[in-house]
Amino acid sequence: MDIIKRNFFRLLRSGALNEFITLEPMSAFKWKRLVQMVMAQKVSAIALKGIKNHQYDIELNIPQEQIAELQNDTGAPQEFPVQLSNHFLNKRLKHIRENEPHVMDASMDTVEILNIIVRNVGYMLNRGISLNGIIELGRYLRTKGDKVDFVKLDDWLQELHLQHIAQLLGSILVAVLEFEQDEVPFVRKLEPEAFKLTMRTINHTAIDTAKEWHFRQSKSGFVRNNSAVLRRNLRRSIRYVGYAPLETASNFVNNFARSLSEIEE
């Protein structure tokens, strides 16, 4: 990991988890690149808190103009609905949420961490790994993990066919935010691709495709498609299909169908 990414993750760990690891001095150009990464990942508020935590570090040499850029950043993470693309799995998810408050050993903290995992899965399949979402998961484990029924969570993840992809999310916490594996009880074994996939997201931050079209009808009536968007979505689906086959396939098909339905008249 190069110095820019080392400082990047140290700032996030400081701002999100109050872990203080000395930042390394960098050139103005490298700080600019780090700030670009922060803004692309929608974690400016977390990075600013990290900078404030390190404001008295003797060797902290981040240019004031870069701090100002973070302060002026109004970009917010895209909200994803806490639901699954697969119709049958989403029905199971709804049943879990509706049924849990009425059982004797009800654990709404466990429902909440399940919701965080599902939201992360949705973002991952549509935009790539969300560091904001990963940090939210990590914070919850650190602050409320002792209230989570991990046996129940494991049963739910198996029922929703999300155990493998949840394990990937937990492995990312270990790989880049340096969690201990025993802090993430739903990780039975570390996923070897966790670090590589996270670095890919950082290096190739997906362009927000919210306003991009997949298919568009021309004035002559012919339908044209945005092949770049389709290829990107297909590559992402292939990348994650081994972790959640049913949900990944359903997500791709749903996006494909939605694109067709939005053909301009």
mmCIF file of C-alpha atoms in Angstrom:
data_model
loop_
_atom_site.group_PDB
_atom_site.id
_atom_site.type_symbol
_atom_site.label_atom_id
_atom_site.label_comp_id
_atom_site.label_asym_id
_atom_site.label_seq_id
_atom_site.Cartn_x
_atom_site.Cartn_y
_atom_site.Cartn_z
ATOM 1 C CA MET A 1 0.000 0.000 0.000
ATOM 2 C CA ASP A 2 1.472 3.366 -0.998
ATOM 3 C CA ILE A 3 1.818 6.359 1.324
ATOM 4 C CA ILE A 4 -1.341 8.075 0.002
ATOM 5 C CA LYS A 5 -3.526 5.080 0.804
ATOM 6 C CA ARG A 6 -1.800 4.545 4.160
ATOM 7 C CA ASN A 7 -2.653 8.108 5.189
ATOM 8 C CA PHE A 8 -6.118 7.767 3.665
ATOM 9 C CA PHE A 9 -7.012 4.802 5.847
ATOM 10 C CA ARG A 10 -5.303 6.268 8.899
ATOM 11 C CA LEU A 11 -7.467 9.385 8.579
ATOM 12 C CA LEU A 12 -10.602 7.249 8.284
ATOM 13 C CA ARG A 13 -9.648 5.113 11.262
ATOM 14 C CA SER A 14 -8.999 8.241 13.291
ATOM 15 C CA GLY A 15 -12.155 10.064 12.204
ATOM 16 C CA ALA A 16 -14.494 7.099 12.407
ATOM 17 C CA LEU A 17 -13.032 4.891 15.121
ATOM 18 C CA ASN A 18 -10.872 7.276 17.184
ATOM 19 C CA GLU A 19 -7.734 5.270 16.447
ATOM 20 C CA PHE A 20 -4.714 7.539 16.373
ATOM 21 C CA ILE A 21 -1.957 6.402 14.040
ATOM 22 C CA THR A 22 0.725 8.922 13.101
ATOM 23 C CA LEU A 23 0.222 10.407 9.643
ATOM 24 C CA GLU A 24 3.185 10.511 7.290
ATOM 25 C CA PRO A 25 4.292 13.829 5.733
ATOM 26 C CA MET A 26 3.460 14.090 2.021
ATOM 27 C CA SER A 27 3.902 16.524 -0.825
ATOM 28 C CA ALA A 28 1.088 18.931 -1.712
ATOM 29 C CA PHE A 29 0.390 16.869 -4.823
ATOM 30 C CA LYS A 30 -0.083 13.680 -2.800
ATOM 31 C CA TRP A 31 -2.361 15.418 -0.313
ATOM 32 C CA LYS A 32 -4.413 16.649 -3.261
ATOM 33 C CA ARG A 33 -4.704 13.074 -4.528
ATOM 34 C CA LEU A 34 -5.746 11.902 -1.054
ATOM 35 C CA VAL A 35 -8.440 14.586 -0.842
ATOM 36 C CA GLN A 36 -9.728 13.558 -4.268
ATOM 37 C CA MET A 37 -10.007 9.975 -3.004
ATOM 38 C CA VAL A 38 -11.821 11.133 0.142
ATOM 39 C CA MET A 39 -14.350 13.150 -1.849
ATOM 40 C CA ALA A 40 -14.880 10.376 -4.389
ATOM 41 C CA GLN A 41 -15.645 7.939 -1.561
ATOM 42 C CA LYS A 42 -18.006 10.451 0.139
ATOM 43 C CA VAL A 43 -16.138 10.358 3.441
ATOM 44 C CA SER A 44 -15.173 14.031 3.757
ATOM 45 C CA ALA A 45 -16.772 14.506 7.191
ATOM 46 C CA ILE A 46 -14.911 11.500 8.564
ATOM 47 C CA ALA A 47 -11.602 12.666 7.086
ATOM 48 C CA LEU A 48 -12.070 16.166 8.530
ATOM 49 C CA LYS A 49 -12.624 14.702 11.988
ATOM 50 C CA GLY A 50 -9.445 12.670 11.493
ATOM 51 C CA ILE A 51 -7.513 15.799 10.521
ATOM 52 C CA LYS A 52 -8.833 17.588 13.607
ATOM 53 C CA ASN A 53 -7.690 14.667 15.766
ATOM 54 C CA HIS A 54 -4.185 15.053 14.304
ATOM 55 C CA GLN A 55 -4.050 18.866 14.231
ATOM 56 C CA TYR A 56 -1.217 18.980 16.771
ATOM 57 C CA ASP A 57 0.922 16.373 15.036
ATOM 58 C CA ILE A 58 4.305 17.980 14.413
ATOM 59 C CA GLU A 59 4.688 16.449 10.966
ATOM 60 C CA LEU A 60 1.132 17.015 9.706
ATOM 61 C CA ASN A 61 1.627 19.112 6.584
ATOM 62 C CA ILE A 62 -1.705 18.955 4.751
ATOM 63 C CA PRO A 63 -2.195 22.236 2.803
ATOM 64 C CA GLN A 64 -4.949 24.506 4.104
ATOM 65 C CA GLU A 65 -6.494 24.701 0.650
ATOM 66 C CA GLN A 66 -7.074 20.948 0.743
ATOM 67 C CA ILE A 67 -8.734 21.222 4.150
ATOM 68 C CA ALA A 68 -10.937 23.993 2.771
ATOM 69 C CA GLU A 69 -11.884 21.795 -0.178
ATOM 70 C CA LEU A 70 -13.041 19.073 2.212
ATOM 71 C CA GLN A 71 -14.976 21.612 4.283
ATOM 72 C CA ASN A 72 -16.758 22.848 1.171
ATOM 73 C CA ASP A 73 -17.580 19.369 -0.070
ATOM 74 C CA THR A 74 -21.333 18.880 0.006
ATOM 75 C CA GLY A 75 -21.334 15.441 -1.609
ATOM 76 C CA ALA A 76 -23.244 12.870 0.415
ATOM 77 C CA PRO A 77 -23.282 9.096 0.058
ATOM 78 C CA GLN A 78 -26.124 7.792 -2.100
ATOM 79 C CA GLU A 79 -28.836 6.193 -0.028
ATOM 80 C CA PHE A 80 -29.802 2.679 -1.018
ATOM 81 C CA PRO A 81 -33.070 1.070 0.073
ATOM 82 C CA VAL A 82 -32.632 -1.676 2.619
ATOM 83 C CA GLN A 83 -34.113 -4.389 0.456
ATOM 84 C CA LEU A 84 -33.026 -7.230 -1.779
ATOM 85 C CA SER A 85 -33.451 -7.467 -5.546
ATOM 86 C CA ASN A 86 -34.496 -11.100 -5.456
ATOM 87 C CA HIS A 87 -38.263 -11.191 -4.851
ATOM 88 C CA PHE A 88 -38.310 -14.353 -2.756
ATOM 89 C CA LEU A 89 -35.301 -13.395 -0.645
ATOM 90 C CA ASN A 90 -36.794 -9.940 -0.069
ATOM 91 C CA LYS A 91 -39.999 -11.567 1.198
ATOM 92 C CA ARG A 92 -37.880 -13.512 3.687
ATOM 93 C CA LEU A 93 -36.160 -10.284 4.727
ATOM 94 C CA LYS A 94 -39.514 -8.576 5.312
ATOM 95 C CA HIS A 95 -40.703 -11.554 7.339
ATOM 96 C CA ILE A 96 -37.597 -11.383 9.544
ATOM 97 C CA ARG A 97 -38.183 -7.682 10.230
ATOM 98 C CA GLU A 98 -41.898 -8.055 10.895
ATOM 99 C CA ASN A 99 -41.608 -11.212 12.991
ATOM 100 C CA GLU A 100 -38.626 -10.334 15.197
ATOM 101 C CA PRO A 101 -40.347 -7.791 17.514
ATOM 102 C CA HIS A 102 -42.882 -10.469 18.522
ATOM 103 C CA VAL A 103 -40.569 -13.341 19.508
ATOM 104 C CA MET A 104 -39.522 -13.992 23.105
ATOM 105 C CA ASP A 105 -35.820 -13.438 22.471
ATOM 106 C CA ALA A 106 -36.324 -10.439 20.182
ATOM 107 C CA SER A 107 -33.125 -8.607 19.254
ATOM 108 C CA MET A 108 -33.698 -5.428 17.274
ATOM 109 C CA ASP A 109 -29.963 -4.702 17.440
ATOM 110 C CA THR A 110 -29.482 -7.855 15.366
ATOM 111 C CA VAL A 111 -32.112 -6.660 12.887
ATOM 112 C CA GLU A 112 -30.251 -3.361 12.595
ATOM 113 C CA ILE A 113 -26.902 -4.942 11.779
ATOM 114 C CA LEU A 114 -28.693 -7.125 9.212
ATOM 115 C CA ASN A 115 -30.079 -3.932 7.666
ATOM 116 C CA ILE A 116 -26.573 -2.433 7.526
ATOM 117 C CA ILE A 117 -25.285 -5.547 5.765
ATOM 118 C CA VAL A 118 -28.174 -5.541 3.249
ATOM 119 C CA ARG A 119 -27.601 -1.835 2.501
ATOM 120 C CA ASN A 120 -23.907 -2.513 1.921
ATOM 121 C CA VAL A 121 -24.757 -5.375 -0.432
ATOM 122 C CA GLY A 122 -27.070 -3.137 -2.463
ATOM 123 C CA TYR A 123 -24.428 -0.452 -2.800
ATOM 124 C CA MET A 124 -21.718 -2.962 -3.644
ATOM 125 C CA LEU A 125 -23.713 -4.545 -6.456
ATOM 126 C CA ASN A 126 -24.768 -1.201 -7.942
ATOM 127 C CA ARG A 127 -21.820 1.136 -7.347
ATOM 128 C CA GLY A 128 -18.971 -0.887 -5.884
ATOM 129 C CA ILE A 129 -17.743 -1.122 -2.299
ATOM 130 C CA SER A 130 -18.926 1.756 -0.108
ATOM 131 C CA LEU A 131 -16.314 2.748 2.460
ATOM 132 C CA ASN A 132 -19.016 4.770 4.198
ATOM 133 C CA GLY A 133 -21.092 1.618 4.513
ATOM 134 C CA ILE A 134 -18.122 -0.449 5.653
ATOM 135 C CA ILE A 135 -17.339 2.165 8.308
ATOM 136 C CA GLU A 136 -20.986 2.164 9.440
ATOM 137 C CA LEU A 137 -20.765 -1.609 9.878
ATOM 138 C CA GLY A 138 -17.493 -1.296 11.795
ATOM 139 C CA ARG A 139 -18.832 1.406 14.091
ATOM 140 C CA TYR A 140 -21.901 -0.666 14.875
ATOM 141 C CA LEU A 141 -19.800 -3.696 15.731
ATOM 142 C CA ARG A 142 -17.576 -1.594 18.004
ATOM 143 C CA THR A 143 -20.419 0.204 19.789
ATOM 144 C CA LYS A 144 -23.273 -2.333 19.850
ATOM 145 C CA GLY A 145 -21.676 -5.635 18.911
ATOM 146 C CA ASP A 146 -22.134 -6.905 22.454
ATOM 147 C CA LYS A 147 -25.913 -6.586 21.999
ATOM 148 C CA VAL A 148 -26.045 -8.529 18.719
ATOM 149 C CA ASP A 149 -27.190 -12.153 18.682
ATOM 150 C CA PHE A 150 -24.647 -13.485 16.190
ATOM 151 C CA VAL A 151 -26.159 -16.981 16.175
ATOM 152 C CA LYS A 152 -29.454 -15.485 15.040
ATOM 153 C CA LEU A 153 -27.681 -13.218 12.544
ATOM 154 C CA ASP A 154 -25.864 -16.199 11.059
ATOM 155 C CA ASP A 155 -29.181 -18.048 10.633
ATOM 156 C CA TRP A 156 -30.708 -15.044 8.879
ATOM 157 C CA LEU A 157 -27.726 -14.591 6.564
ATOM 158 C CA GLN A 158 -27.964 -18.258 5.564
ATOM 159 C CA GLU A 159 -31.703 -17.930 5.014
ATOM 160 C CA LEU A 160 -31.096 -14.911 2.752
ATOM 161 C CA HIS A 161 -28.115 -16.503 0.970
ATOM 162 C CA LEU A 162 -25.948 -13.583 2.109
ATOM 163 C CA GLN A 163 -23.507 -15.366 4.391
ATOM 164 C CA HIS A 164 -20.638 -15.356 1.885
ATOM 165 C CA ILE A 165 -20.995 -11.710 0.833
ATOM 166 C CA ALA A 166 -21.410 -10.648 4.488
ATOM 167 C CA GLN A 167 -18.153 -12.452 5.162
ATOM 168 C CA LEU A 168 -16.572 -10.369 2.390
ATOM 169 C CA LEU A 169 -17.805 -7.160 4.055
ATOM 170 C CA GLY A 170 -16.367 -8.277 7.383
ATOM 171 C CA SER A 171 -13.089 -9.242 5.726
ATOM 172 C CA ILE A 172 -12.796 -5.704 4.347
ATOM 173 C CA LEU A 173 -12.966 -4.385 7.917
ATOM 174 C CA VAL A 174 -10.032 -6.621 8.779
ATOM 175 C CA ALA A 175 -8.093 -5.947 5.570
ATOM 176 C CA VAL A 176 -8.179 -2.139 5.453
ATOM 177 C CA LEU A 177 -9.438 -0.878 8.836
ATOM 178 C CA GLU A 178 -7.408 -3.416 10.812
ATOM 179 C CA PHE A 179 -10.234 -4.955 12.826
ATOM 180 C CA GLU A 180 -9.416 -8.179 14.624
ATOM 181 C CA GLN A 181 -11.213 -11.133 13.095
ATOM 182 C CA ASP A 182 -12.865 -11.990 16.407
ATOM 183 C CA GLU A 183 -14.517 -8.539 16.346
ATOM 184 C CA VAL A 184 -16.505 -9.710 13.321
ATOM 185 C CA PRO A 185 -18.108 -13.000 14.450
ATOM 186 C CA PHE A 186 -19.898 -13.636 11.141
ATOM 187 C CA VAL A 187 -16.516 -13.965 9.420
ATOM 188 C CA ARG A 188 -15.617 -17.633 9.705
ATOM 189 C CA LYS A 189 -12.650 -17.242 7.380
ATOM 190 C CA LEU A 190 -11.134 -14.184 5.775
ATOM 191 C CA GLU A 191 -11.936 -13.638 2.116
ATOM 192 C CA PRO A 192 -8.605 -13.365 0.258
ATOM 193 C CA GLU A 193 -9.999 -10.929 -2.338
ATOM 194 C CA ALA A 194 -11.193 -8.368 0.234
ATOM 195 C CA PHE A 195 -8.122 -6.129 0.037
ATOM 196 C CA LYS A 196 -7.854 -6.334 -3.756
ATOM 197 C CA LEU A 197 -11.534 -5.506 -4.304
ATOM 198 C CA THR A 198 -11.342 -2.533 -1.951
ATOM 199 C CA MET A 199 -8.265 -1.164 -3.673
ATOM 200 C CA ARG A 200 -10.021 -1.575 -7.001
ATOM 201 C CA THR A 201 -12.936 0.511 -5.759
ATOM 202 C CA ILE A 202 -10.592 3.242 -4.549
ATOM 203 C CA ASN A 203 -8.522 3.249 -7.724
ATOM 204 C CA HIS A 204 -11.464 3.022 -10.093
ATOM 205 C CA THR A 205 -14.260 4.824 -8.317
ATOM 206 C CA ALA A 206 -17.375 4.100 -10.294
ATOM 207 C CA ILE A 207 -18.907 7.106 -12.008
ATOM 208 C CA ASP A 208 -22.322 7.890 -10.606
ATOM 209 C CA THR A 209 -24.615 6.398 -13.204
ATOM 210 C CA ALA A 210 -27.839 7.667 -11.668
ATOM 211 C CA LYS A 211 -28.480 9.910 -14.659
ATOM 212 C CA GLU A 212 -26.880 7.683 -17.266
ATOM 213 C CA TRP A 213 -29.058 5.736 -19.670
ATOM 214 C CA HIS A 214 -28.699 2.122 -20.631
ATOM 215 C CA PHE A 215 -31.147 2.273 -23.536
ATOM 216 C CA ARG A 216 -32.440 5.254 -25.423
ATOM 217 C CA GLN A 217 -34.891 5.450 -28.286
ATOM 218 C CA SER A 218 -33.801 7.660 -31.160
ATOM 219 C CA LYS A 219 -36.137 9.937 -33.115
ATOM 220 C CA SER A 220 -36.268 7.337 -35.872
ATOM 221 C CA GLY A 221 -37.622 4.783 -33.404
ATOM 222 C CA PHE A 222 -34.502 2.654 -33.113
ATOM 223 C CA VAL A 223 -33.324 1.739 -29.628
ATOM 224 C CA ARG A 224 -29.695 2.463 -28.835
ATOM 225 C CA ASN A 225 -27.914 1.253 -25.711
ATOM 226 C CA ASN A 226 -25.170 2.744 -23.608
ATOM 227 C CA SER A 227 -22.775 -0.172 -23.956
ATOM 228 C CA ALA A 228 -20.235 1.284 -21.489
ATOM 229 C CA VAL A 229 -22.749 1.276 -18.648
ATOM 230 C CA LEU A 230 -23.938 -2.217 -19.507
ATOM 231 C CA ARG A 231 -20.390 -3.529 -19.638
ATOM 232 C CA ARG A 232 -19.531 -1.928 -16.314
ATOM 233 C CA ASN A 233 -22.611 -3.387 -14.628
ATOM 234 C CA LEU A 234 -21.948 -6.792 -16.133
ATOM 235 C CA ARG A 235 -18.327 -6.764 -14.966
ATOM 236 C CA ARG A 236 -19.420 -5.787 -11.466
ATOM 237 C CA SER A 237 -22.003 -8.577 -11.415
ATOM 238 C CA ILE A 238 -19.403 -11.109 -12.527
ATOM 239 C CA ARG A 239 -17.025 -9.822 -9.839
ATOM 240 C CA TYR A 240 -19.504 -10.442 -7.013
ATOM 241 C CA VAL A 241 -21.645 -13.289 -8.330
ATOM 242 C CA GLY A 242 -19.580 -15.891 -6.468
ATOM 243 C CA TYR A 243 -20.375 -14.177 -3.154
ATOM 244 C CA ALA A 244 -24.155 -13.893 -3.623
ATOM 245 C CA PRO A 245 -25.279 -15.670 -6.815
ATOM 246 C CA LEU A 246 -29.053 -15.226 -6.422
ATOM 247 C CA GLU A 247 -28.968 -11.596 -5.343
ATOM 248 C CA THR A 248 -26.318 -10.586 -7.882
ATOM 249 C CA ALA A 249 -28.189 -12.166 -10.804
ATOM 250 C CA SER A 250 -31.502 -10.659 -9.670
ATOM 251 C CA ASN A 251 -29.925 -7.239 -9.250
ATOM 252 C CA PHE A 252 -28.482 -7.287 -12.776
ATOM 253 C CA VAL A 253 -31.737 -8.494 -14.341
ATOM 254 C CA ASN A 254 -33.757 -5.869 -12.434
ATOM 255 C CA ASN A 255 -31.423 -3.085 -13.550
ATOM 256 C CA PHE A 256 -31.593 -4.359 -17.120
ATOM 257 C CA ALA A 257 -35.395 -4.431 -17.023
ATOM 258 C CA ARG A 258 -35.554 -0.983 -15.425
ATOM 259 C CA SER A 259 -33.386 0.399 -18.206
ATOM 260 C CA LEU A 260 -35.747 -0.991 -20.832
ATOM 261 C CA SER A 261 -38.746 0.516 -19.055
ATOM 262 C CA GLU A 262 -37.107 3.958 -19.083
ATOM 263 C CA ILE A 263 -36.689 4.161 -22.841
ATOM 264 C CA GLU A 264 -37.539 7.686 -23.867
ATOM 265 C CA GLU A 265 -40.710 8.092 -25.896
#
